[in-house]
Amino acid sequence: MEIIRVTGKNKLEGEVQLQGSKNSALPILAAAVSVNGISVIHNCPSLTDVDAAIKILEHIGCHVSRQNSTVVIDSTDVDRCDIPQHLMHEMRSSIVFLGPLLSRFGSACVSTPGGCEIGLRPIDLHLSSMRKMGAVITEDSGVLNCSCNGRLQGSKIVLSFPSVGATENIMIAAATAKGTTVLINAAREPEIRDLAVYLNNCGAKIKGAGEGTVVIEGVKQLHSVEHSVIPDRIIASTFMAAAAVTGGKVLIKGVVPSHITPVISTFEEAGCRVDTGASRLYICAPKKLNRVKTIRTMPYPGFPTDSQAIVMSMLCLAKGTSVIVENIFENRYRHVHELRKLGAKIDVEGKIAIVEGVDTFKAAHVCAPDLRGGAALVVAGLAADGLTEIENIKLIDRGCQDIEKLLRSLGADIVRVNAV
Ligand code: EPZ
């Protein structure tokens, strides 16, 4: 079993190139099923979740090749509309194959998805939206049998919550549905806009992506396309936190600063100097971080829930007490138990976490509870006195490309080893 070993207190300095966005690449890979041709996707990160998406594509008959960060998907010969449970369970984003399969075949057989255990993560919004577009969906012991006679039907859909995944499923399904779909209360994340750019370059007619109302006029067919995935804004916040906890100075290249405005202001409130330019961000940390009064996670453009654990790790070392309110997922504090092993002082009351700053972390043996919680433990280990060991790092590999190599290039004393 692989673990990460990190000896803390090295100041991080230097520059790092940001990976492509996991949460943009995954829905685009799923959308490639709707394209009757070839999709060339550049800046696709090398992650186990991307591997899982490629396994699904190959299972249904796509020909997929990969050259460094470019993935080429030929969907001309897709011939299956079922995804076996073991492939569905590998990640959450597998549910976003439902829309493309229904739009391509008029039927689909999938099961409930996997993904980080940060809450119940129901898929009711996905299913009710597909039903609104004419799909008949029956569930039998976790297996969803879906069909629509011929093509899905454009419809007016109002989401009770701006779900990222449901927005993606609807946009992809509606792109080749009959008629027009008006999606109200859509998710506004940058990854939604990136998916719409990809689909429109395939010939779709999508307007308003990234705003609250998206209008999709169905077209008959989507054609071959070349696309470059946007940078990963959450990994940007991860490297910012790594610099912040070590009193470091790091230049992050390839970032889109406007994608992380609330994150930047949080780091500035914590006492960091943050300079941004076109696709670059320079962060210079203070000797001692200030507390941040309150952080509330919200749908975009609010503070991203995916950066919550990483920023909590940083605030454990601040002067004073910070308050975090996790409004998106009901079980997204599983990293608190692990941070406490490192000496953190955190109280959790429902969705509120009260983080009392301590002088330093003490090294410990900890276990990644999920992707972002695992990244938060790596950040904490960078600042801890002594050698911290982190297990269950396969969860970190789902979303962080080469994390220990990149941190080592910034001066961290960190390795990945095989522990018996
Ligand atoms: C996406 O998950 C991201 N994953 C998550 O990132 C991210 O945290 C989340 O959006 C919110 O930004 C990918 O893009 C692969 P949601 P998703 O549907 O689509 C509830 C990471 O670490 N909900 O916006 O699953 C749900 O339970 C991951 O990279 C329903 O109730 O998120 C949650 O409370 C973690 N019914 C809230 O909405 C539904 O049908 C937000 O979920 C769907 C969602």
Short mmCIF file of C-alpha atoms and ligand atoms in Angstrom, two decimals:
data_model
loop_
_atom_site.label_atom_id
_atom_site.label_comp_id
_atom_site.label_asym_id
_atom_site.label_seq_id
_atom_site.Cartn_x
_atom_site.Cartn_y
_atom_site.Cartn_z
CA MET A 1 0.00 0.00 0.00
CA GLU A 2 1.45 3.40 -0.99
CA ILE A 3 1.71 6.16 1.61
CA ILE A 4 3.02 9.74 1.55
CA ARG A 5 5.79 10.67 4.01
CA VAL A 6 6.33 14.38 4.60
CA THR A 7 8.78 16.04 6.98
CA GLY A 8 7.47 19.52 7.71
CA LYS A 9 8.85 23.02 8.16
CA ASN A 10 10.50 23.49 4.76
CA LYS A 11 9.58 26.88 3.32
CA LEU A 12 8.10 26.37 -0.18
CA GLU A 13 9.57 28.59 -2.87
CA GLY A 14 9.49 28.46 -6.67
CA GLU A 15 6.92 28.04 -9.39
CA VAL A 16 4.46 25.35 -10.40
CA GLN A 17 2.35 24.71 -13.52
CA LEU A 18 -1.31 24.05 -12.75
CA GLN A 19 -2.98 20.85 -14.00
CA GLY A 20 -6.16 20.82 -16.09
CA SER A 21 -9.43 20.79 -14.15
CA LYS A 22 -10.65 17.34 -13.06
CA ASN A 23 -14.20 18.68 -12.73
CA SER A 24 -14.14 20.09 -16.23
CA ALA A 25 -12.42 17.15 -17.95
CA LEU A 26 -14.83 14.54 -16.54
CA PRO A 27 -18.13 15.95 -17.90
CA ILE A 28 -16.41 16.73 -21.23
CA LEU A 29 -15.22 13.11 -21.52
CA ALA A 30 -18.80 11.99 -20.85
CA ALA A 31 -20.19 14.48 -23.40
CA ALA A 32 -17.89 12.97 -26.05
CA VAL A 33 -20.38 10.05 -26.21
CA SER A 34 -22.89 12.45 -27.79
CA VAL A 35 -20.44 13.38 -30.54
CA ASN A 36 -20.62 11.28 -33.70
CA GLY A 37 -16.92 11.68 -34.44
CA ILE A 38 -13.62 12.50 -32.77
CA SER A 39 -13.00 14.68 -29.70
CA VAL A 40 -9.43 15.82 -29.11
CA ILE A 41 -9.17 17.00 -25.48
CA HIS A 42 -6.00 18.86 -24.43
CA ASN A 43 -4.82 19.72 -20.88
CA CYS A 44 -6.60 16.65 -19.53
CA PRO A 45 -5.10 15.84 -16.11
CA SER A 46 -3.55 12.43 -15.39
CA LEU A 47 -5.82 11.22 -12.56
CA THR A 48 -7.48 7.98 -11.54
CA ASP A 49 -10.92 9.56 -12.02
CA VAL A 50 -9.96 10.34 -15.64
CA ASP A 51 -8.79 6.71 -15.97
CA ALA A 52 -12.23 5.62 -14.71
CA ALA A 53 -14.00 7.81 -17.27
CA ILE A 54 -11.85 6.36 -20.05
CA LYS A 55 -12.72 2.83 -18.91
CA ILE A 56 -16.41 3.71 -19.26
CA LEU A 57 -15.84 5.21 -22.73
CA GLU A 58 -14.01 2.09 -23.89
CA HIS A 59 -16.67 -0.17 -22.37
CA ILE A 60 -19.40 1.41 -24.52
CA GLY A 61 -17.29 1.15 -27.69
CA CYS A 62 -15.29 4.39 -27.95
CA HIS A 63 -11.71 4.19 -29.17
CA VAL A 64 -9.57 6.22 -26.75
CA SER A 65 -5.91 7.12 -27.07
CA ARG A 66 -3.74 9.29 -24.82
CA GLN A 67 -0.56 11.24 -25.48
CA ASN A 68 0.64 13.07 -22.34
CA SER A 69 -2.23 15.46 -21.46
CA THR A 70 -4.10 14.98 -24.72
CA VAL A 71 -6.91 12.43 -24.85
CA VAL A 72 -8.47 11.50 -28.20
CA ILE A 73 -11.93 9.90 -28.15
CA ASP A 74 -13.47 8.43 -31.29
CA SER A 75 -17.17 7.86 -30.56
CA THR A 76 -18.14 6.78 -34.07
CA ASP A 77 -18.55 3.10 -33.17
CA VAL A 78 -20.18 3.31 -29.76
CA ASP A 79 -22.48 0.29 -29.51
CA ARG A 80 -23.47 -0.16 -25.86
CA CYS A 81 -25.62 1.93 -23.53
CA ASP A 82 -25.00 0.07 -20.30
CA ILE A 83 -22.38 0.89 -17.65
CA PRO A 84 -21.61 -1.91 -15.16
CA GLN A 85 -21.83 -1.15 -11.44
CA HIS A 86 -18.10 -1.53 -10.79
CA LEU A 87 -17.39 1.25 -13.30
CA MET A 88 -20.23 3.48 -12.04
CA HIS A 89 -19.00 3.13 -8.45
CA GLU A 90 -15.47 4.37 -9.19
CA MET A 91 -16.48 8.07 -9.14
CA ARG A 92 -19.38 10.49 -8.81
CA SER A 93 -19.06 11.86 -12.31
CA SER A 94 -20.12 8.51 -13.84
CA ILE A 95 -23.74 9.67 -13.43
CA VAL A 96 -23.03 12.36 -16.04
CA PHE A 97 -22.86 9.61 -18.65
CA LEU A 98 -26.65 9.20 -18.28
CA GLY A 99 -27.55 12.24 -20.38
CA PRO A 100 -25.14 11.43 -23.22
CA LEU A 101 -26.22 7.75 -23.37
CA LEU A 102 -29.92 8.69 -23.45
CA SER A 103 -29.28 11.31 -26.13
CA ARG A 104 -27.19 8.92 -28.24
CA PHE A 105 -29.14 5.68 -27.88
CA GLY A 106 -32.54 6.66 -26.48
CA SER A 107 -31.81 4.25 -23.64
CA ALA A 108 -29.32 3.67 -20.82
CA CYS A 109 -28.68 1.21 -18.04
CA VAL A 110 -26.61 2.67 -15.22
CA SER A 111 -26.46 2.48 -11.42
CA THR A 112 -25.97 4.98 -8.64
CA PRO A 113 -22.50 6.54 -8.83
CA GLY A 114 -19.58 6.39 -6.38
CA GLY A 115 -17.43 9.35 -5.31
CA CYS A 116 -16.14 10.92 -2.12
CA GLU A 117 -18.31 10.11 0.93
CA ILE A 118 -18.99 13.74 1.82
CA GLY A 119 -22.75 13.36 2.09
CA LEU A 120 -25.67 11.30 0.78
CA ARG A 121 -25.21 12.82 -2.67
CA PRO A 122 -28.60 11.77 -4.09
CA ILE A 123 -29.22 11.92 -7.85
CA ASP A 124 -32.89 12.94 -7.69
CA LEU A 125 -32.26 16.17 -9.62
CA HIS A 126 -30.54 14.24 -12.40
CA LEU A 127 -33.40 11.72 -12.68
CA SER A 128 -36.28 14.22 -12.40
CA SER A 129 -34.66 16.35 -15.13
CA MET A 130 -34.25 13.39 -17.50
CA ARG A 131 -37.89 12.44 -16.81
CA LYS A 132 -38.95 16.02 -17.64
CA MET A 133 -37.24 15.50 -21.00
CA GLY A 134 -39.26 12.36 -21.66
CA ALA A 135 -37.13 9.59 -20.20
CA VAL A 136 -38.87 6.68 -18.48
CA ILE A 137 -36.65 5.56 -15.60
CA THR A 138 -37.25 2.51 -13.42
CA GLU A 139 -35.02 1.48 -10.54
CA ASP A 140 -34.39 -2.13 -9.55
CA SER A 141 -31.97 -2.75 -6.63
CA GLY A 142 -29.75 0.18 -7.51
CA VAL A 143 -29.83 -0.37 -11.27
CA LEU A 144 -31.52 2.36 -13.31
CA ASN A 145 -33.18 1.30 -16.57
CA CYS A 146 -33.82 4.40 -18.67
CA SER A 147 -35.45 4.83 -22.07
CA CYS A 148 -37.06 7.50 -24.21
CA ASN A 149 -38.84 6.71 -27.46
CA GLY A 150 -36.40 8.08 -30.02
CA ARG A 151 -35.09 11.48 -28.98
CA LEU A 152 -35.34 13.31 -25.67
CA GLN A 153 -37.71 16.27 -25.69
CA GLY A 154 -36.59 19.81 -24.86
CA SER A 155 -38.31 21.12 -21.73
CA LYS A 156 -38.36 23.88 -19.10
CA ILE A 157 -36.44 22.62 -16.05
CA VAL A 158 -36.16 24.45 -12.75
CA LEU A 159 -33.47 23.04 -10.42
CA SER A 160 -34.29 23.32 -6.70
CA PHE A 161 -30.53 23.53 -6.12
CA PRO A 162 -27.88 24.65 -8.66
CA SER A 163 -26.42 21.15 -8.88
CA VAL A 164 -23.20 21.02 -10.92
CA GLY A 165 -23.67 17.44 -12.08
CA ALA A 166 -27.36 17.81 -12.86
CA THR A 167 -26.64 20.98 -14.87
CA GLU A 168 -24.03 19.07 -16.85
CA ASN A 169 -26.34 16.08 -17.49
CA ILE A 170 -29.13 18.37 -18.67
CA MET A 171 -26.89 20.47 -20.94
CA ILE A 172 -25.45 17.38 -22.64
CA ALA A 173 -28.84 15.64 -22.99
CA ALA A 174 -30.54 18.82 -24.27
CA ALA A 175 -27.82 19.52 -26.84
CA THR A 176 -29.30 16.92 -29.22
CA ALA A 177 -32.86 16.76 -27.86
CA LYS A 178 -35.88 17.68 -29.99
CA GLY A 179 -36.75 21.32 -29.37
CA THR A 180 -35.46 23.82 -26.85
CA THR A 181 -34.60 23.35 -23.16
CA VAL A 182 -34.67 26.25 -20.71
CA LEU A 183 -32.71 25.42 -17.56
CA ILE A 184 -33.40 27.71 -14.60
CA ASN A 185 -31.25 27.90 -11.45
CA ALA A 186 -28.37 26.22 -13.27
CA ALA A 187 -24.95 25.83 -11.66
CA ARG A 188 -22.59 28.69 -12.65
CA GLU A 189 -19.19 27.05 -12.00
CA PRO A 190 -16.41 27.72 -14.57
CA GLU A 191 -16.55 23.99 -15.42
CA ILE A 192 -20.14 24.48 -16.66
CA ARG A 193 -19.02 27.25 -18.98
CA ASP A 194 -16.12 25.09 -20.20
CA LEU A 195 -18.50 22.21 -21.00
CA ALA A 196 -20.72 24.60 -22.98
CA VAL A 197 -17.69 25.86 -24.97
CA TYR A 198 -16.83 22.25 -25.82
CA LEU A 199 -20.43 21.40 -26.82
CA ASN A 200 -20.91 24.59 -28.86
CA ASN A 201 -17.67 23.86 -30.71
CA CYS A 202 -19.23 20.46 -31.55
CA GLY A 203 -22.19 22.29 -33.10
CA ALA A 204 -24.51 22.62 -30.10
CA LYS A 205 -26.53 25.79 -29.54
CA ILE A 206 -26.15 26.68 -25.85
CA LYS A 207 -26.60 30.19 -24.51
CA GLY A 208 -26.14 31.52 -20.98
CA ALA A 209 -23.84 28.82 -19.58
CA GLY A 210 -22.21 30.17 -16.41
CA GLU A 211 -25.29 32.23 -15.62
CA GLY A 212 -28.46 31.20 -13.78
CA THR A 213 -30.55 30.47 -16.87
CA VAL A 214 -29.21 28.36 -19.73
CA VAL A 215 -31.08 27.96 -23.04
CA ILE A 216 -30.20 24.93 -25.15
CA GLU A 217 -31.64 24.60 -28.66
CA GLY A 218 -31.44 20.92 -29.68
CA VAL A 219 -29.57 20.05 -32.87
CA LYS A 220 -29.58 16.80 -34.84
CA GLN A 221 -25.96 15.83 -34.46
CA LEU A 222 -22.67 16.94 -32.87
CA HIS A 223 -19.47 16.81 -34.91
CA SER A 224 -15.76 16.30 -34.20
CA VAL A 225 -13.98 18.93 -32.14
CA GLU A 226 -10.70 19.94 -30.46
CA HIS A 227 -10.81 21.48 -26.96
CA SER A 228 -8.45 22.49 -24.17
CA VAL A 229 -9.69 22.02 -20.59
CA ILE A 230 -9.56 25.00 -18.20
CA PRO A 231 -7.05 24.91 -15.31
CA ASP A 232 -7.99 23.35 -11.99
CA ARG A 233 -9.01 26.14 -9.61
CA ILE A 234 -9.16 23.82 -6.59
CA ILE A 235 -5.60 22.58 -7.09
CA ALA A 236 -4.59 26.25 -7.35
CA SER A 237 -6.04 26.78 -3.85
CA THR A 238 -4.17 23.67 -2.67
CA PHE A 239 -0.79 25.10 -3.72
CA MET A 240 -1.76 28.47 -2.22
CA ALA A 241 -2.40 26.75 1.12
CA ALA A 242 0.90 24.85 0.86
CA ALA A 243 2.73 28.16 0.44
CA ALA A 244 0.70 29.81 3.20
CA VAL A 245 1.39 27.17 5.90
CA THR A 246 5.14 27.13 5.21
CA GLY A 247 5.66 30.90 5.07
CA GLY A 248 6.60 30.42 1.44
CA LYS A 249 6.54 32.33 -1.83
CA VAL A 250 5.07 30.43 -4.82
CA LEU A 251 4.20 31.40 -8.39
CA ILE A 252 1.30 29.33 -9.78
CA LYS A 253 1.27 29.34 -13.58
CA GLY A 254 -1.75 28.55 -15.75
CA VAL A 255 -4.36 29.65 -13.20
CA VAL A 256 -7.41 31.79 -14.08
CA PRO A 257 -7.49 34.20 -11.09
CA SER A 258 -11.10 35.20 -11.75
CA HIS A 259 -12.13 31.56 -11.09
CA ILE A 260 -11.00 31.83 -7.45
CA THR A 261 -11.87 35.37 -6.38
CA PRO A 262 -13.34 34.39 -2.98
CA VAL A 263 -10.38 32.10 -2.30
CA ILE A 264 -7.90 34.90 -3.06
CA SER A 265 -9.67 37.29 -0.69
CA THR A 266 -9.64 34.60 2.03
CA PHE A 267 -5.85 34.20 1.71
CA GLU A 268 -5.43 37.99 1.76
CA GLU A 269 -7.54 38.19 4.95
CA ALA A 270 -5.20 35.53 6.38
CA GLY A 271 -2.30 37.91 5.76
CA CYS A 272 -0.92 36.58 2.48
CA ARG A 273 0.10 38.91 -0.34
CA VAL A 274 -1.48 37.71 -3.59
CA ASP A 275 -0.53 39.26 -6.95
CA THR A 276 -2.34 38.08 -10.05
CA GLY A 277 -1.76 38.50 -13.76
CA ALA A 278 -3.05 36.87 -16.92
CA SER A 279 -3.00 33.13 -16.06
CA ARG A 280 -0.61 33.49 -13.10
CA LEU A 281 -0.86 33.99 -9.36
CA TYR A 282 2.01 34.84 -6.97
CA ILE A 283 1.44 34.21 -3.26
CA CYS A 284 3.76 35.39 -0.49
CA ALA A 285 2.90 34.17 2.99
CA PRO A 286 3.42 36.05 6.28
CA LYS A 287 5.47 34.59 9.16
CA LYS A 288 2.24 34.00 11.08
CA LEU A 289 -1.20 33.74 9.49
CA ASN A 290 -4.19 35.74 10.70
CA ARG A 291 -7.49 34.08 11.45
CA VAL A 292 -10.29 34.49 8.91
CA LYS A 293 -13.49 35.57 10.64
CA THR A 294 -15.99 33.46 8.68
CA ILE A 295 -15.89 31.29 5.57
CA ARG A 296 -19.20 30.13 4.10
CA THR A 297 -19.07 27.58 1.26
CA MET A 298 -21.58 28.45 -1.47
CA PRO A 299 -22.37 27.58 -5.08
CA TYR A 300 -20.18 29.50 -7.55
CA PRO A 301 -19.29 32.37 -7.48
CA GLY A 302 -19.22 31.87 -3.70
CA PHE A 303 -16.40 30.19 -1.76
CA PRO A 304 -15.94 26.68 -3.26
CA THR A 305 -16.76 23.74 -0.99
CA ASP A 306 -13.85 21.83 -2.55
CA SER A 307 -11.38 24.33 -1.02
CA GLN A 308 -12.91 24.10 2.47
CA ALA A 309 -10.73 21.32 3.88
CA ILE A 310 -7.55 22.78 2.41
CA VAL A 311 -8.21 26.23 3.84
CA MET A 312 -9.22 24.75 7.20
CA SER A 313 -5.81 23.11 7.36
CA MET A 314 -4.22 26.53 6.90
CA LEU A 315 -6.45 28.22 9.48
CA CYS A 316 -5.45 25.65 12.13
CA LEU A 317 -2.13 27.59 12.30
CA ALA A 318 -3.56 31.12 12.32
CA LYS A 319 -3.50 33.65 15.18
CA GLY A 320 -7.00 33.51 16.65
CA THR A 321 -10.19 31.63 15.86
CA SER A 322 -11.83 31.19 12.44
CA VAL A 323 -15.34 29.96 11.66
CA ILE A 324 -16.22 27.78 8.67
CA VAL A 325 -19.79 27.07 7.54
CA GLU A 326 -20.12 24.14 5.09
CA ASN A 327 -23.36 24.77 3.24
CA ILE A 328 -23.06 22.34 0.33
CA PHE A 329 -22.39 18.85 1.73
CA GLU A 330 -23.71 17.51 5.03
CA ASN A 331 -20.70 15.32 5.80
CA ARG A 332 -17.69 17.29 4.66
CA TYR A 333 -15.76 17.53 7.95
CA ARG A 334 -14.25 14.03 7.96
CA HIS A 335 -10.78 15.60 7.77
CA VAL A 336 -11.32 17.23 11.21
CA HIS A 337 -10.72 13.93 13.05
CA GLU A 338 -7.42 13.52 11.19
CA LEU A 339 -6.32 17.15 11.68
CA ARG A 340 -6.94 16.73 15.44
CA LYS A 341 -4.39 13.87 15.41
CA LEU A 342 -1.88 16.51 14.23
CA GLY A 343 -2.79 18.76 17.18
CA ALA A 344 -5.49 20.93 15.58
CA LYS A 345 -8.12 22.50 17.84
CA ILE A 346 -11.43 22.28 15.93
CA ASP A 347 -14.99 22.01 17.23
CA VAL A 348 -17.77 20.97 14.88
CA GLU A 349 -21.44 21.79 15.50
CA GLY A 350 -23.52 20.60 12.53
CA LYS A 351 -22.36 22.55 9.51
CA ILE A 352 -20.22 24.94 11.57
CA ALA A 353 -16.55 24.30 12.34
CA ILE A 354 -14.76 26.53 14.87
CA VAL A 355 -11.03 26.49 14.22
CA GLU A 356 -8.85 27.76 17.09
CA GLY A 357 -5.34 28.52 15.86
CA VAL A 358 -2.42 26.58 17.40
CA ASP A 359 1.34 27.27 17.20
CA THR A 360 2.18 24.27 15.08
CA PHE A 361 1.10 20.81 13.99
CA LYS A 362 2.76 17.76 15.58
CA ALA A 363 3.61 15.03 13.06
CA ALA A 364 1.36 11.95 13.17
CA HIS A 365 0.14 8.97 11.18
CA VAL A 366 -3.13 9.99 9.46
CA CYS A 367 -5.55 8.62 6.87
CA ALA A 368 -7.08 10.48 3.92
CA PRO A 369 -10.91 10.42 4.37
CA ASP A 370 -11.61 11.71 0.85
CA LEU A 371 -9.89 13.58 -1.98
CA ARG A 372 -9.86 17.14 -0.59
CA GLY A 373 -9.51 15.99 3.02
CA GLY A 374 -6.45 14.03 1.94
CA ALA A 375 -4.97 17.09 0.24
CA ALA A 376 -5.62 19.03 3.46
CA LEU A 377 -3.55 16.46 5.39
CA VAL A 378 -0.67 16.88 2.93
CA VAL A 379 -0.85 20.65 3.49
CA ALA A 380 -0.82 20.12 7.26
CA GLY A 381 2.14 17.72 7.02
CA LEU A 382 4.16 20.40 5.22
CA ALA A 383 3.92 22.55 8.36
CA ALA A 384 4.17 19.84 11.03
CA ASP A 385 7.09 19.26 13.38
CA GLY A 386 8.59 15.93 12.27
CA LEU A 387 7.56 13.14 9.92
CA THR A 388 3.87 12.79 9.02
CA GLU A 389 2.63 9.66 7.25
CA ILE A 390 -0.56 9.78 5.19
CA GLU A 391 -2.29 6.58 4.07
CA ASN A 392 -5.24 5.94 1.74
CA ILE A 393 -3.56 8.26 -0.76
CA LYS A 394 -5.37 6.64 -3.68
CA LEU A 395 -8.16 9.07 -2.79
CA ILE A 396 -5.75 11.97 -3.29
CA ASP A 397 -4.68 10.54 -6.66
CA ARG A 398 -8.29 10.84 -7.83
CA GLY A 399 -7.88 14.61 -8.17
CA CYS A 400 -4.29 15.73 -7.55
CA GLN A 401 -1.80 15.03 -10.34
CA ASP A 402 1.77 14.32 -9.14
CA ILE A 403 1.14 16.17 -5.88
CA GLU A 404 4.30 15.00 -4.08
CA LYS A 405 6.52 15.59 -7.14
CA LEU A 406 5.26 19.15 -7.57
CA LEU A 407 5.59 19.95 -3.86
CA ARG A 408 9.12 18.48 -3.85
CA SER A 409 9.99 20.79 -6.76
CA LEU A 410 9.01 23.67 -4.44
CA GLY A 411 11.34 22.45 -1.69
CA ALA A 412 9.08 20.14 0.32
CA ASP A 413 10.60 17.07 1.96
CA ILE A 414 7.92 14.68 0.70
CA VAL A 415 7.97 11.20 -0.84
CA ARG A 416 5.57 8.45 -1.87
CA VAL A 417 6.66 5.05 -0.56
CA ASN A 418 5.35 1.51 -0.48
CA ALA A 419 4.56 0.69 3.14
CA VAL A 420 4.12 -2.98 4.06
C1 EPZ B 1 -19.50 18.46 -8.25
O1 EPZ B 1 -20.13 17.38 -7.57
C2 EPZ B 1 -18.00 18.26 -8.06
N1 EPZ B 1 -17.61 16.97 -8.63
C3 EPZ B 1 -17.67 18.26 -6.56
O2 EPZ B 1 -16.26 18.14 -6.43
C4 EPZ B 1 -18.11 19.60 -5.98
O3 EPZ B 1 -17.88 19.60 -4.59
C5 EPZ B 1 -19.61 19.82 -6.25
O4 EPZ B 1 -19.88 19.72 -7.67
C6 EPZ B 1 -20.10 21.16 -5.75
O5 EPZ B 1 -19.36 22.17 -6.35
C7 EPZ B 1 -17.42 16.87 -9.96
O6 EPZ B 1 -17.60 17.83 -10.70
C8 EPZ B 1 -16.98 15.54 -10.48
P1 EPZ B 1 -23.73 18.93 -6.84
P2 EPZ B 1 -21.72 17.12 -7.75
O7 EPZ B 1 -24.64 18.11 -7.66
O8 EPZ B 1 -22.11 17.41 -9.15
C9 EPZ B 1 -27.09 17.92 -3.69
C10 EPZ B 1 -14.25 17.16 -5.74
O9 EPZ B 1 -13.67 17.10 -4.62
N2 EPZ B 1 -27.73 17.18 -4.79
O10 EPZ B 1 -23.52 20.36 -7.17
O11 EPZ B 1 -22.01 15.80 -7.19
C11 EPZ B 1 -25.83 17.22 -3.22
O12 EPZ B 1 -26.12 16.18 -2.30
C12 EPZ B 1 -15.73 16.94 -5.82
O13 EPZ B 1 -13.68 17.42 -6.81
C13 EPZ B 1 -28.99 16.65 -4.59
O14 EPZ B 1 -29.58 16.79 -3.52
O15 EPZ B 1 -22.29 18.24 -6.77
C14 EPZ B 1 -25.05 18.33 -2.58
O16 EPZ B 1 -25.52 18.54 -1.26
C15 EPZ B 1 -16.37 16.65 -4.48
N3 EPZ B 1 -29.57 15.96 -5.62
C16 EPZ B 1 -25.42 19.54 -3.46
O17 EPZ B 1 -26.63 19.18 -4.14
C17 EPZ B 1 -28.96 15.78 -6.82
O18 EPZ B 1 -29.56 15.15 -7.72
C18 EPZ B 1 -24.36 19.90 -4.48
O19 EPZ B 1 -24.18 18.77 -5.31
C19 EPZ B 1 -27.66 16.33 -7.00
C20 EPZ B 1 -27.07 17.03 -5.98
#
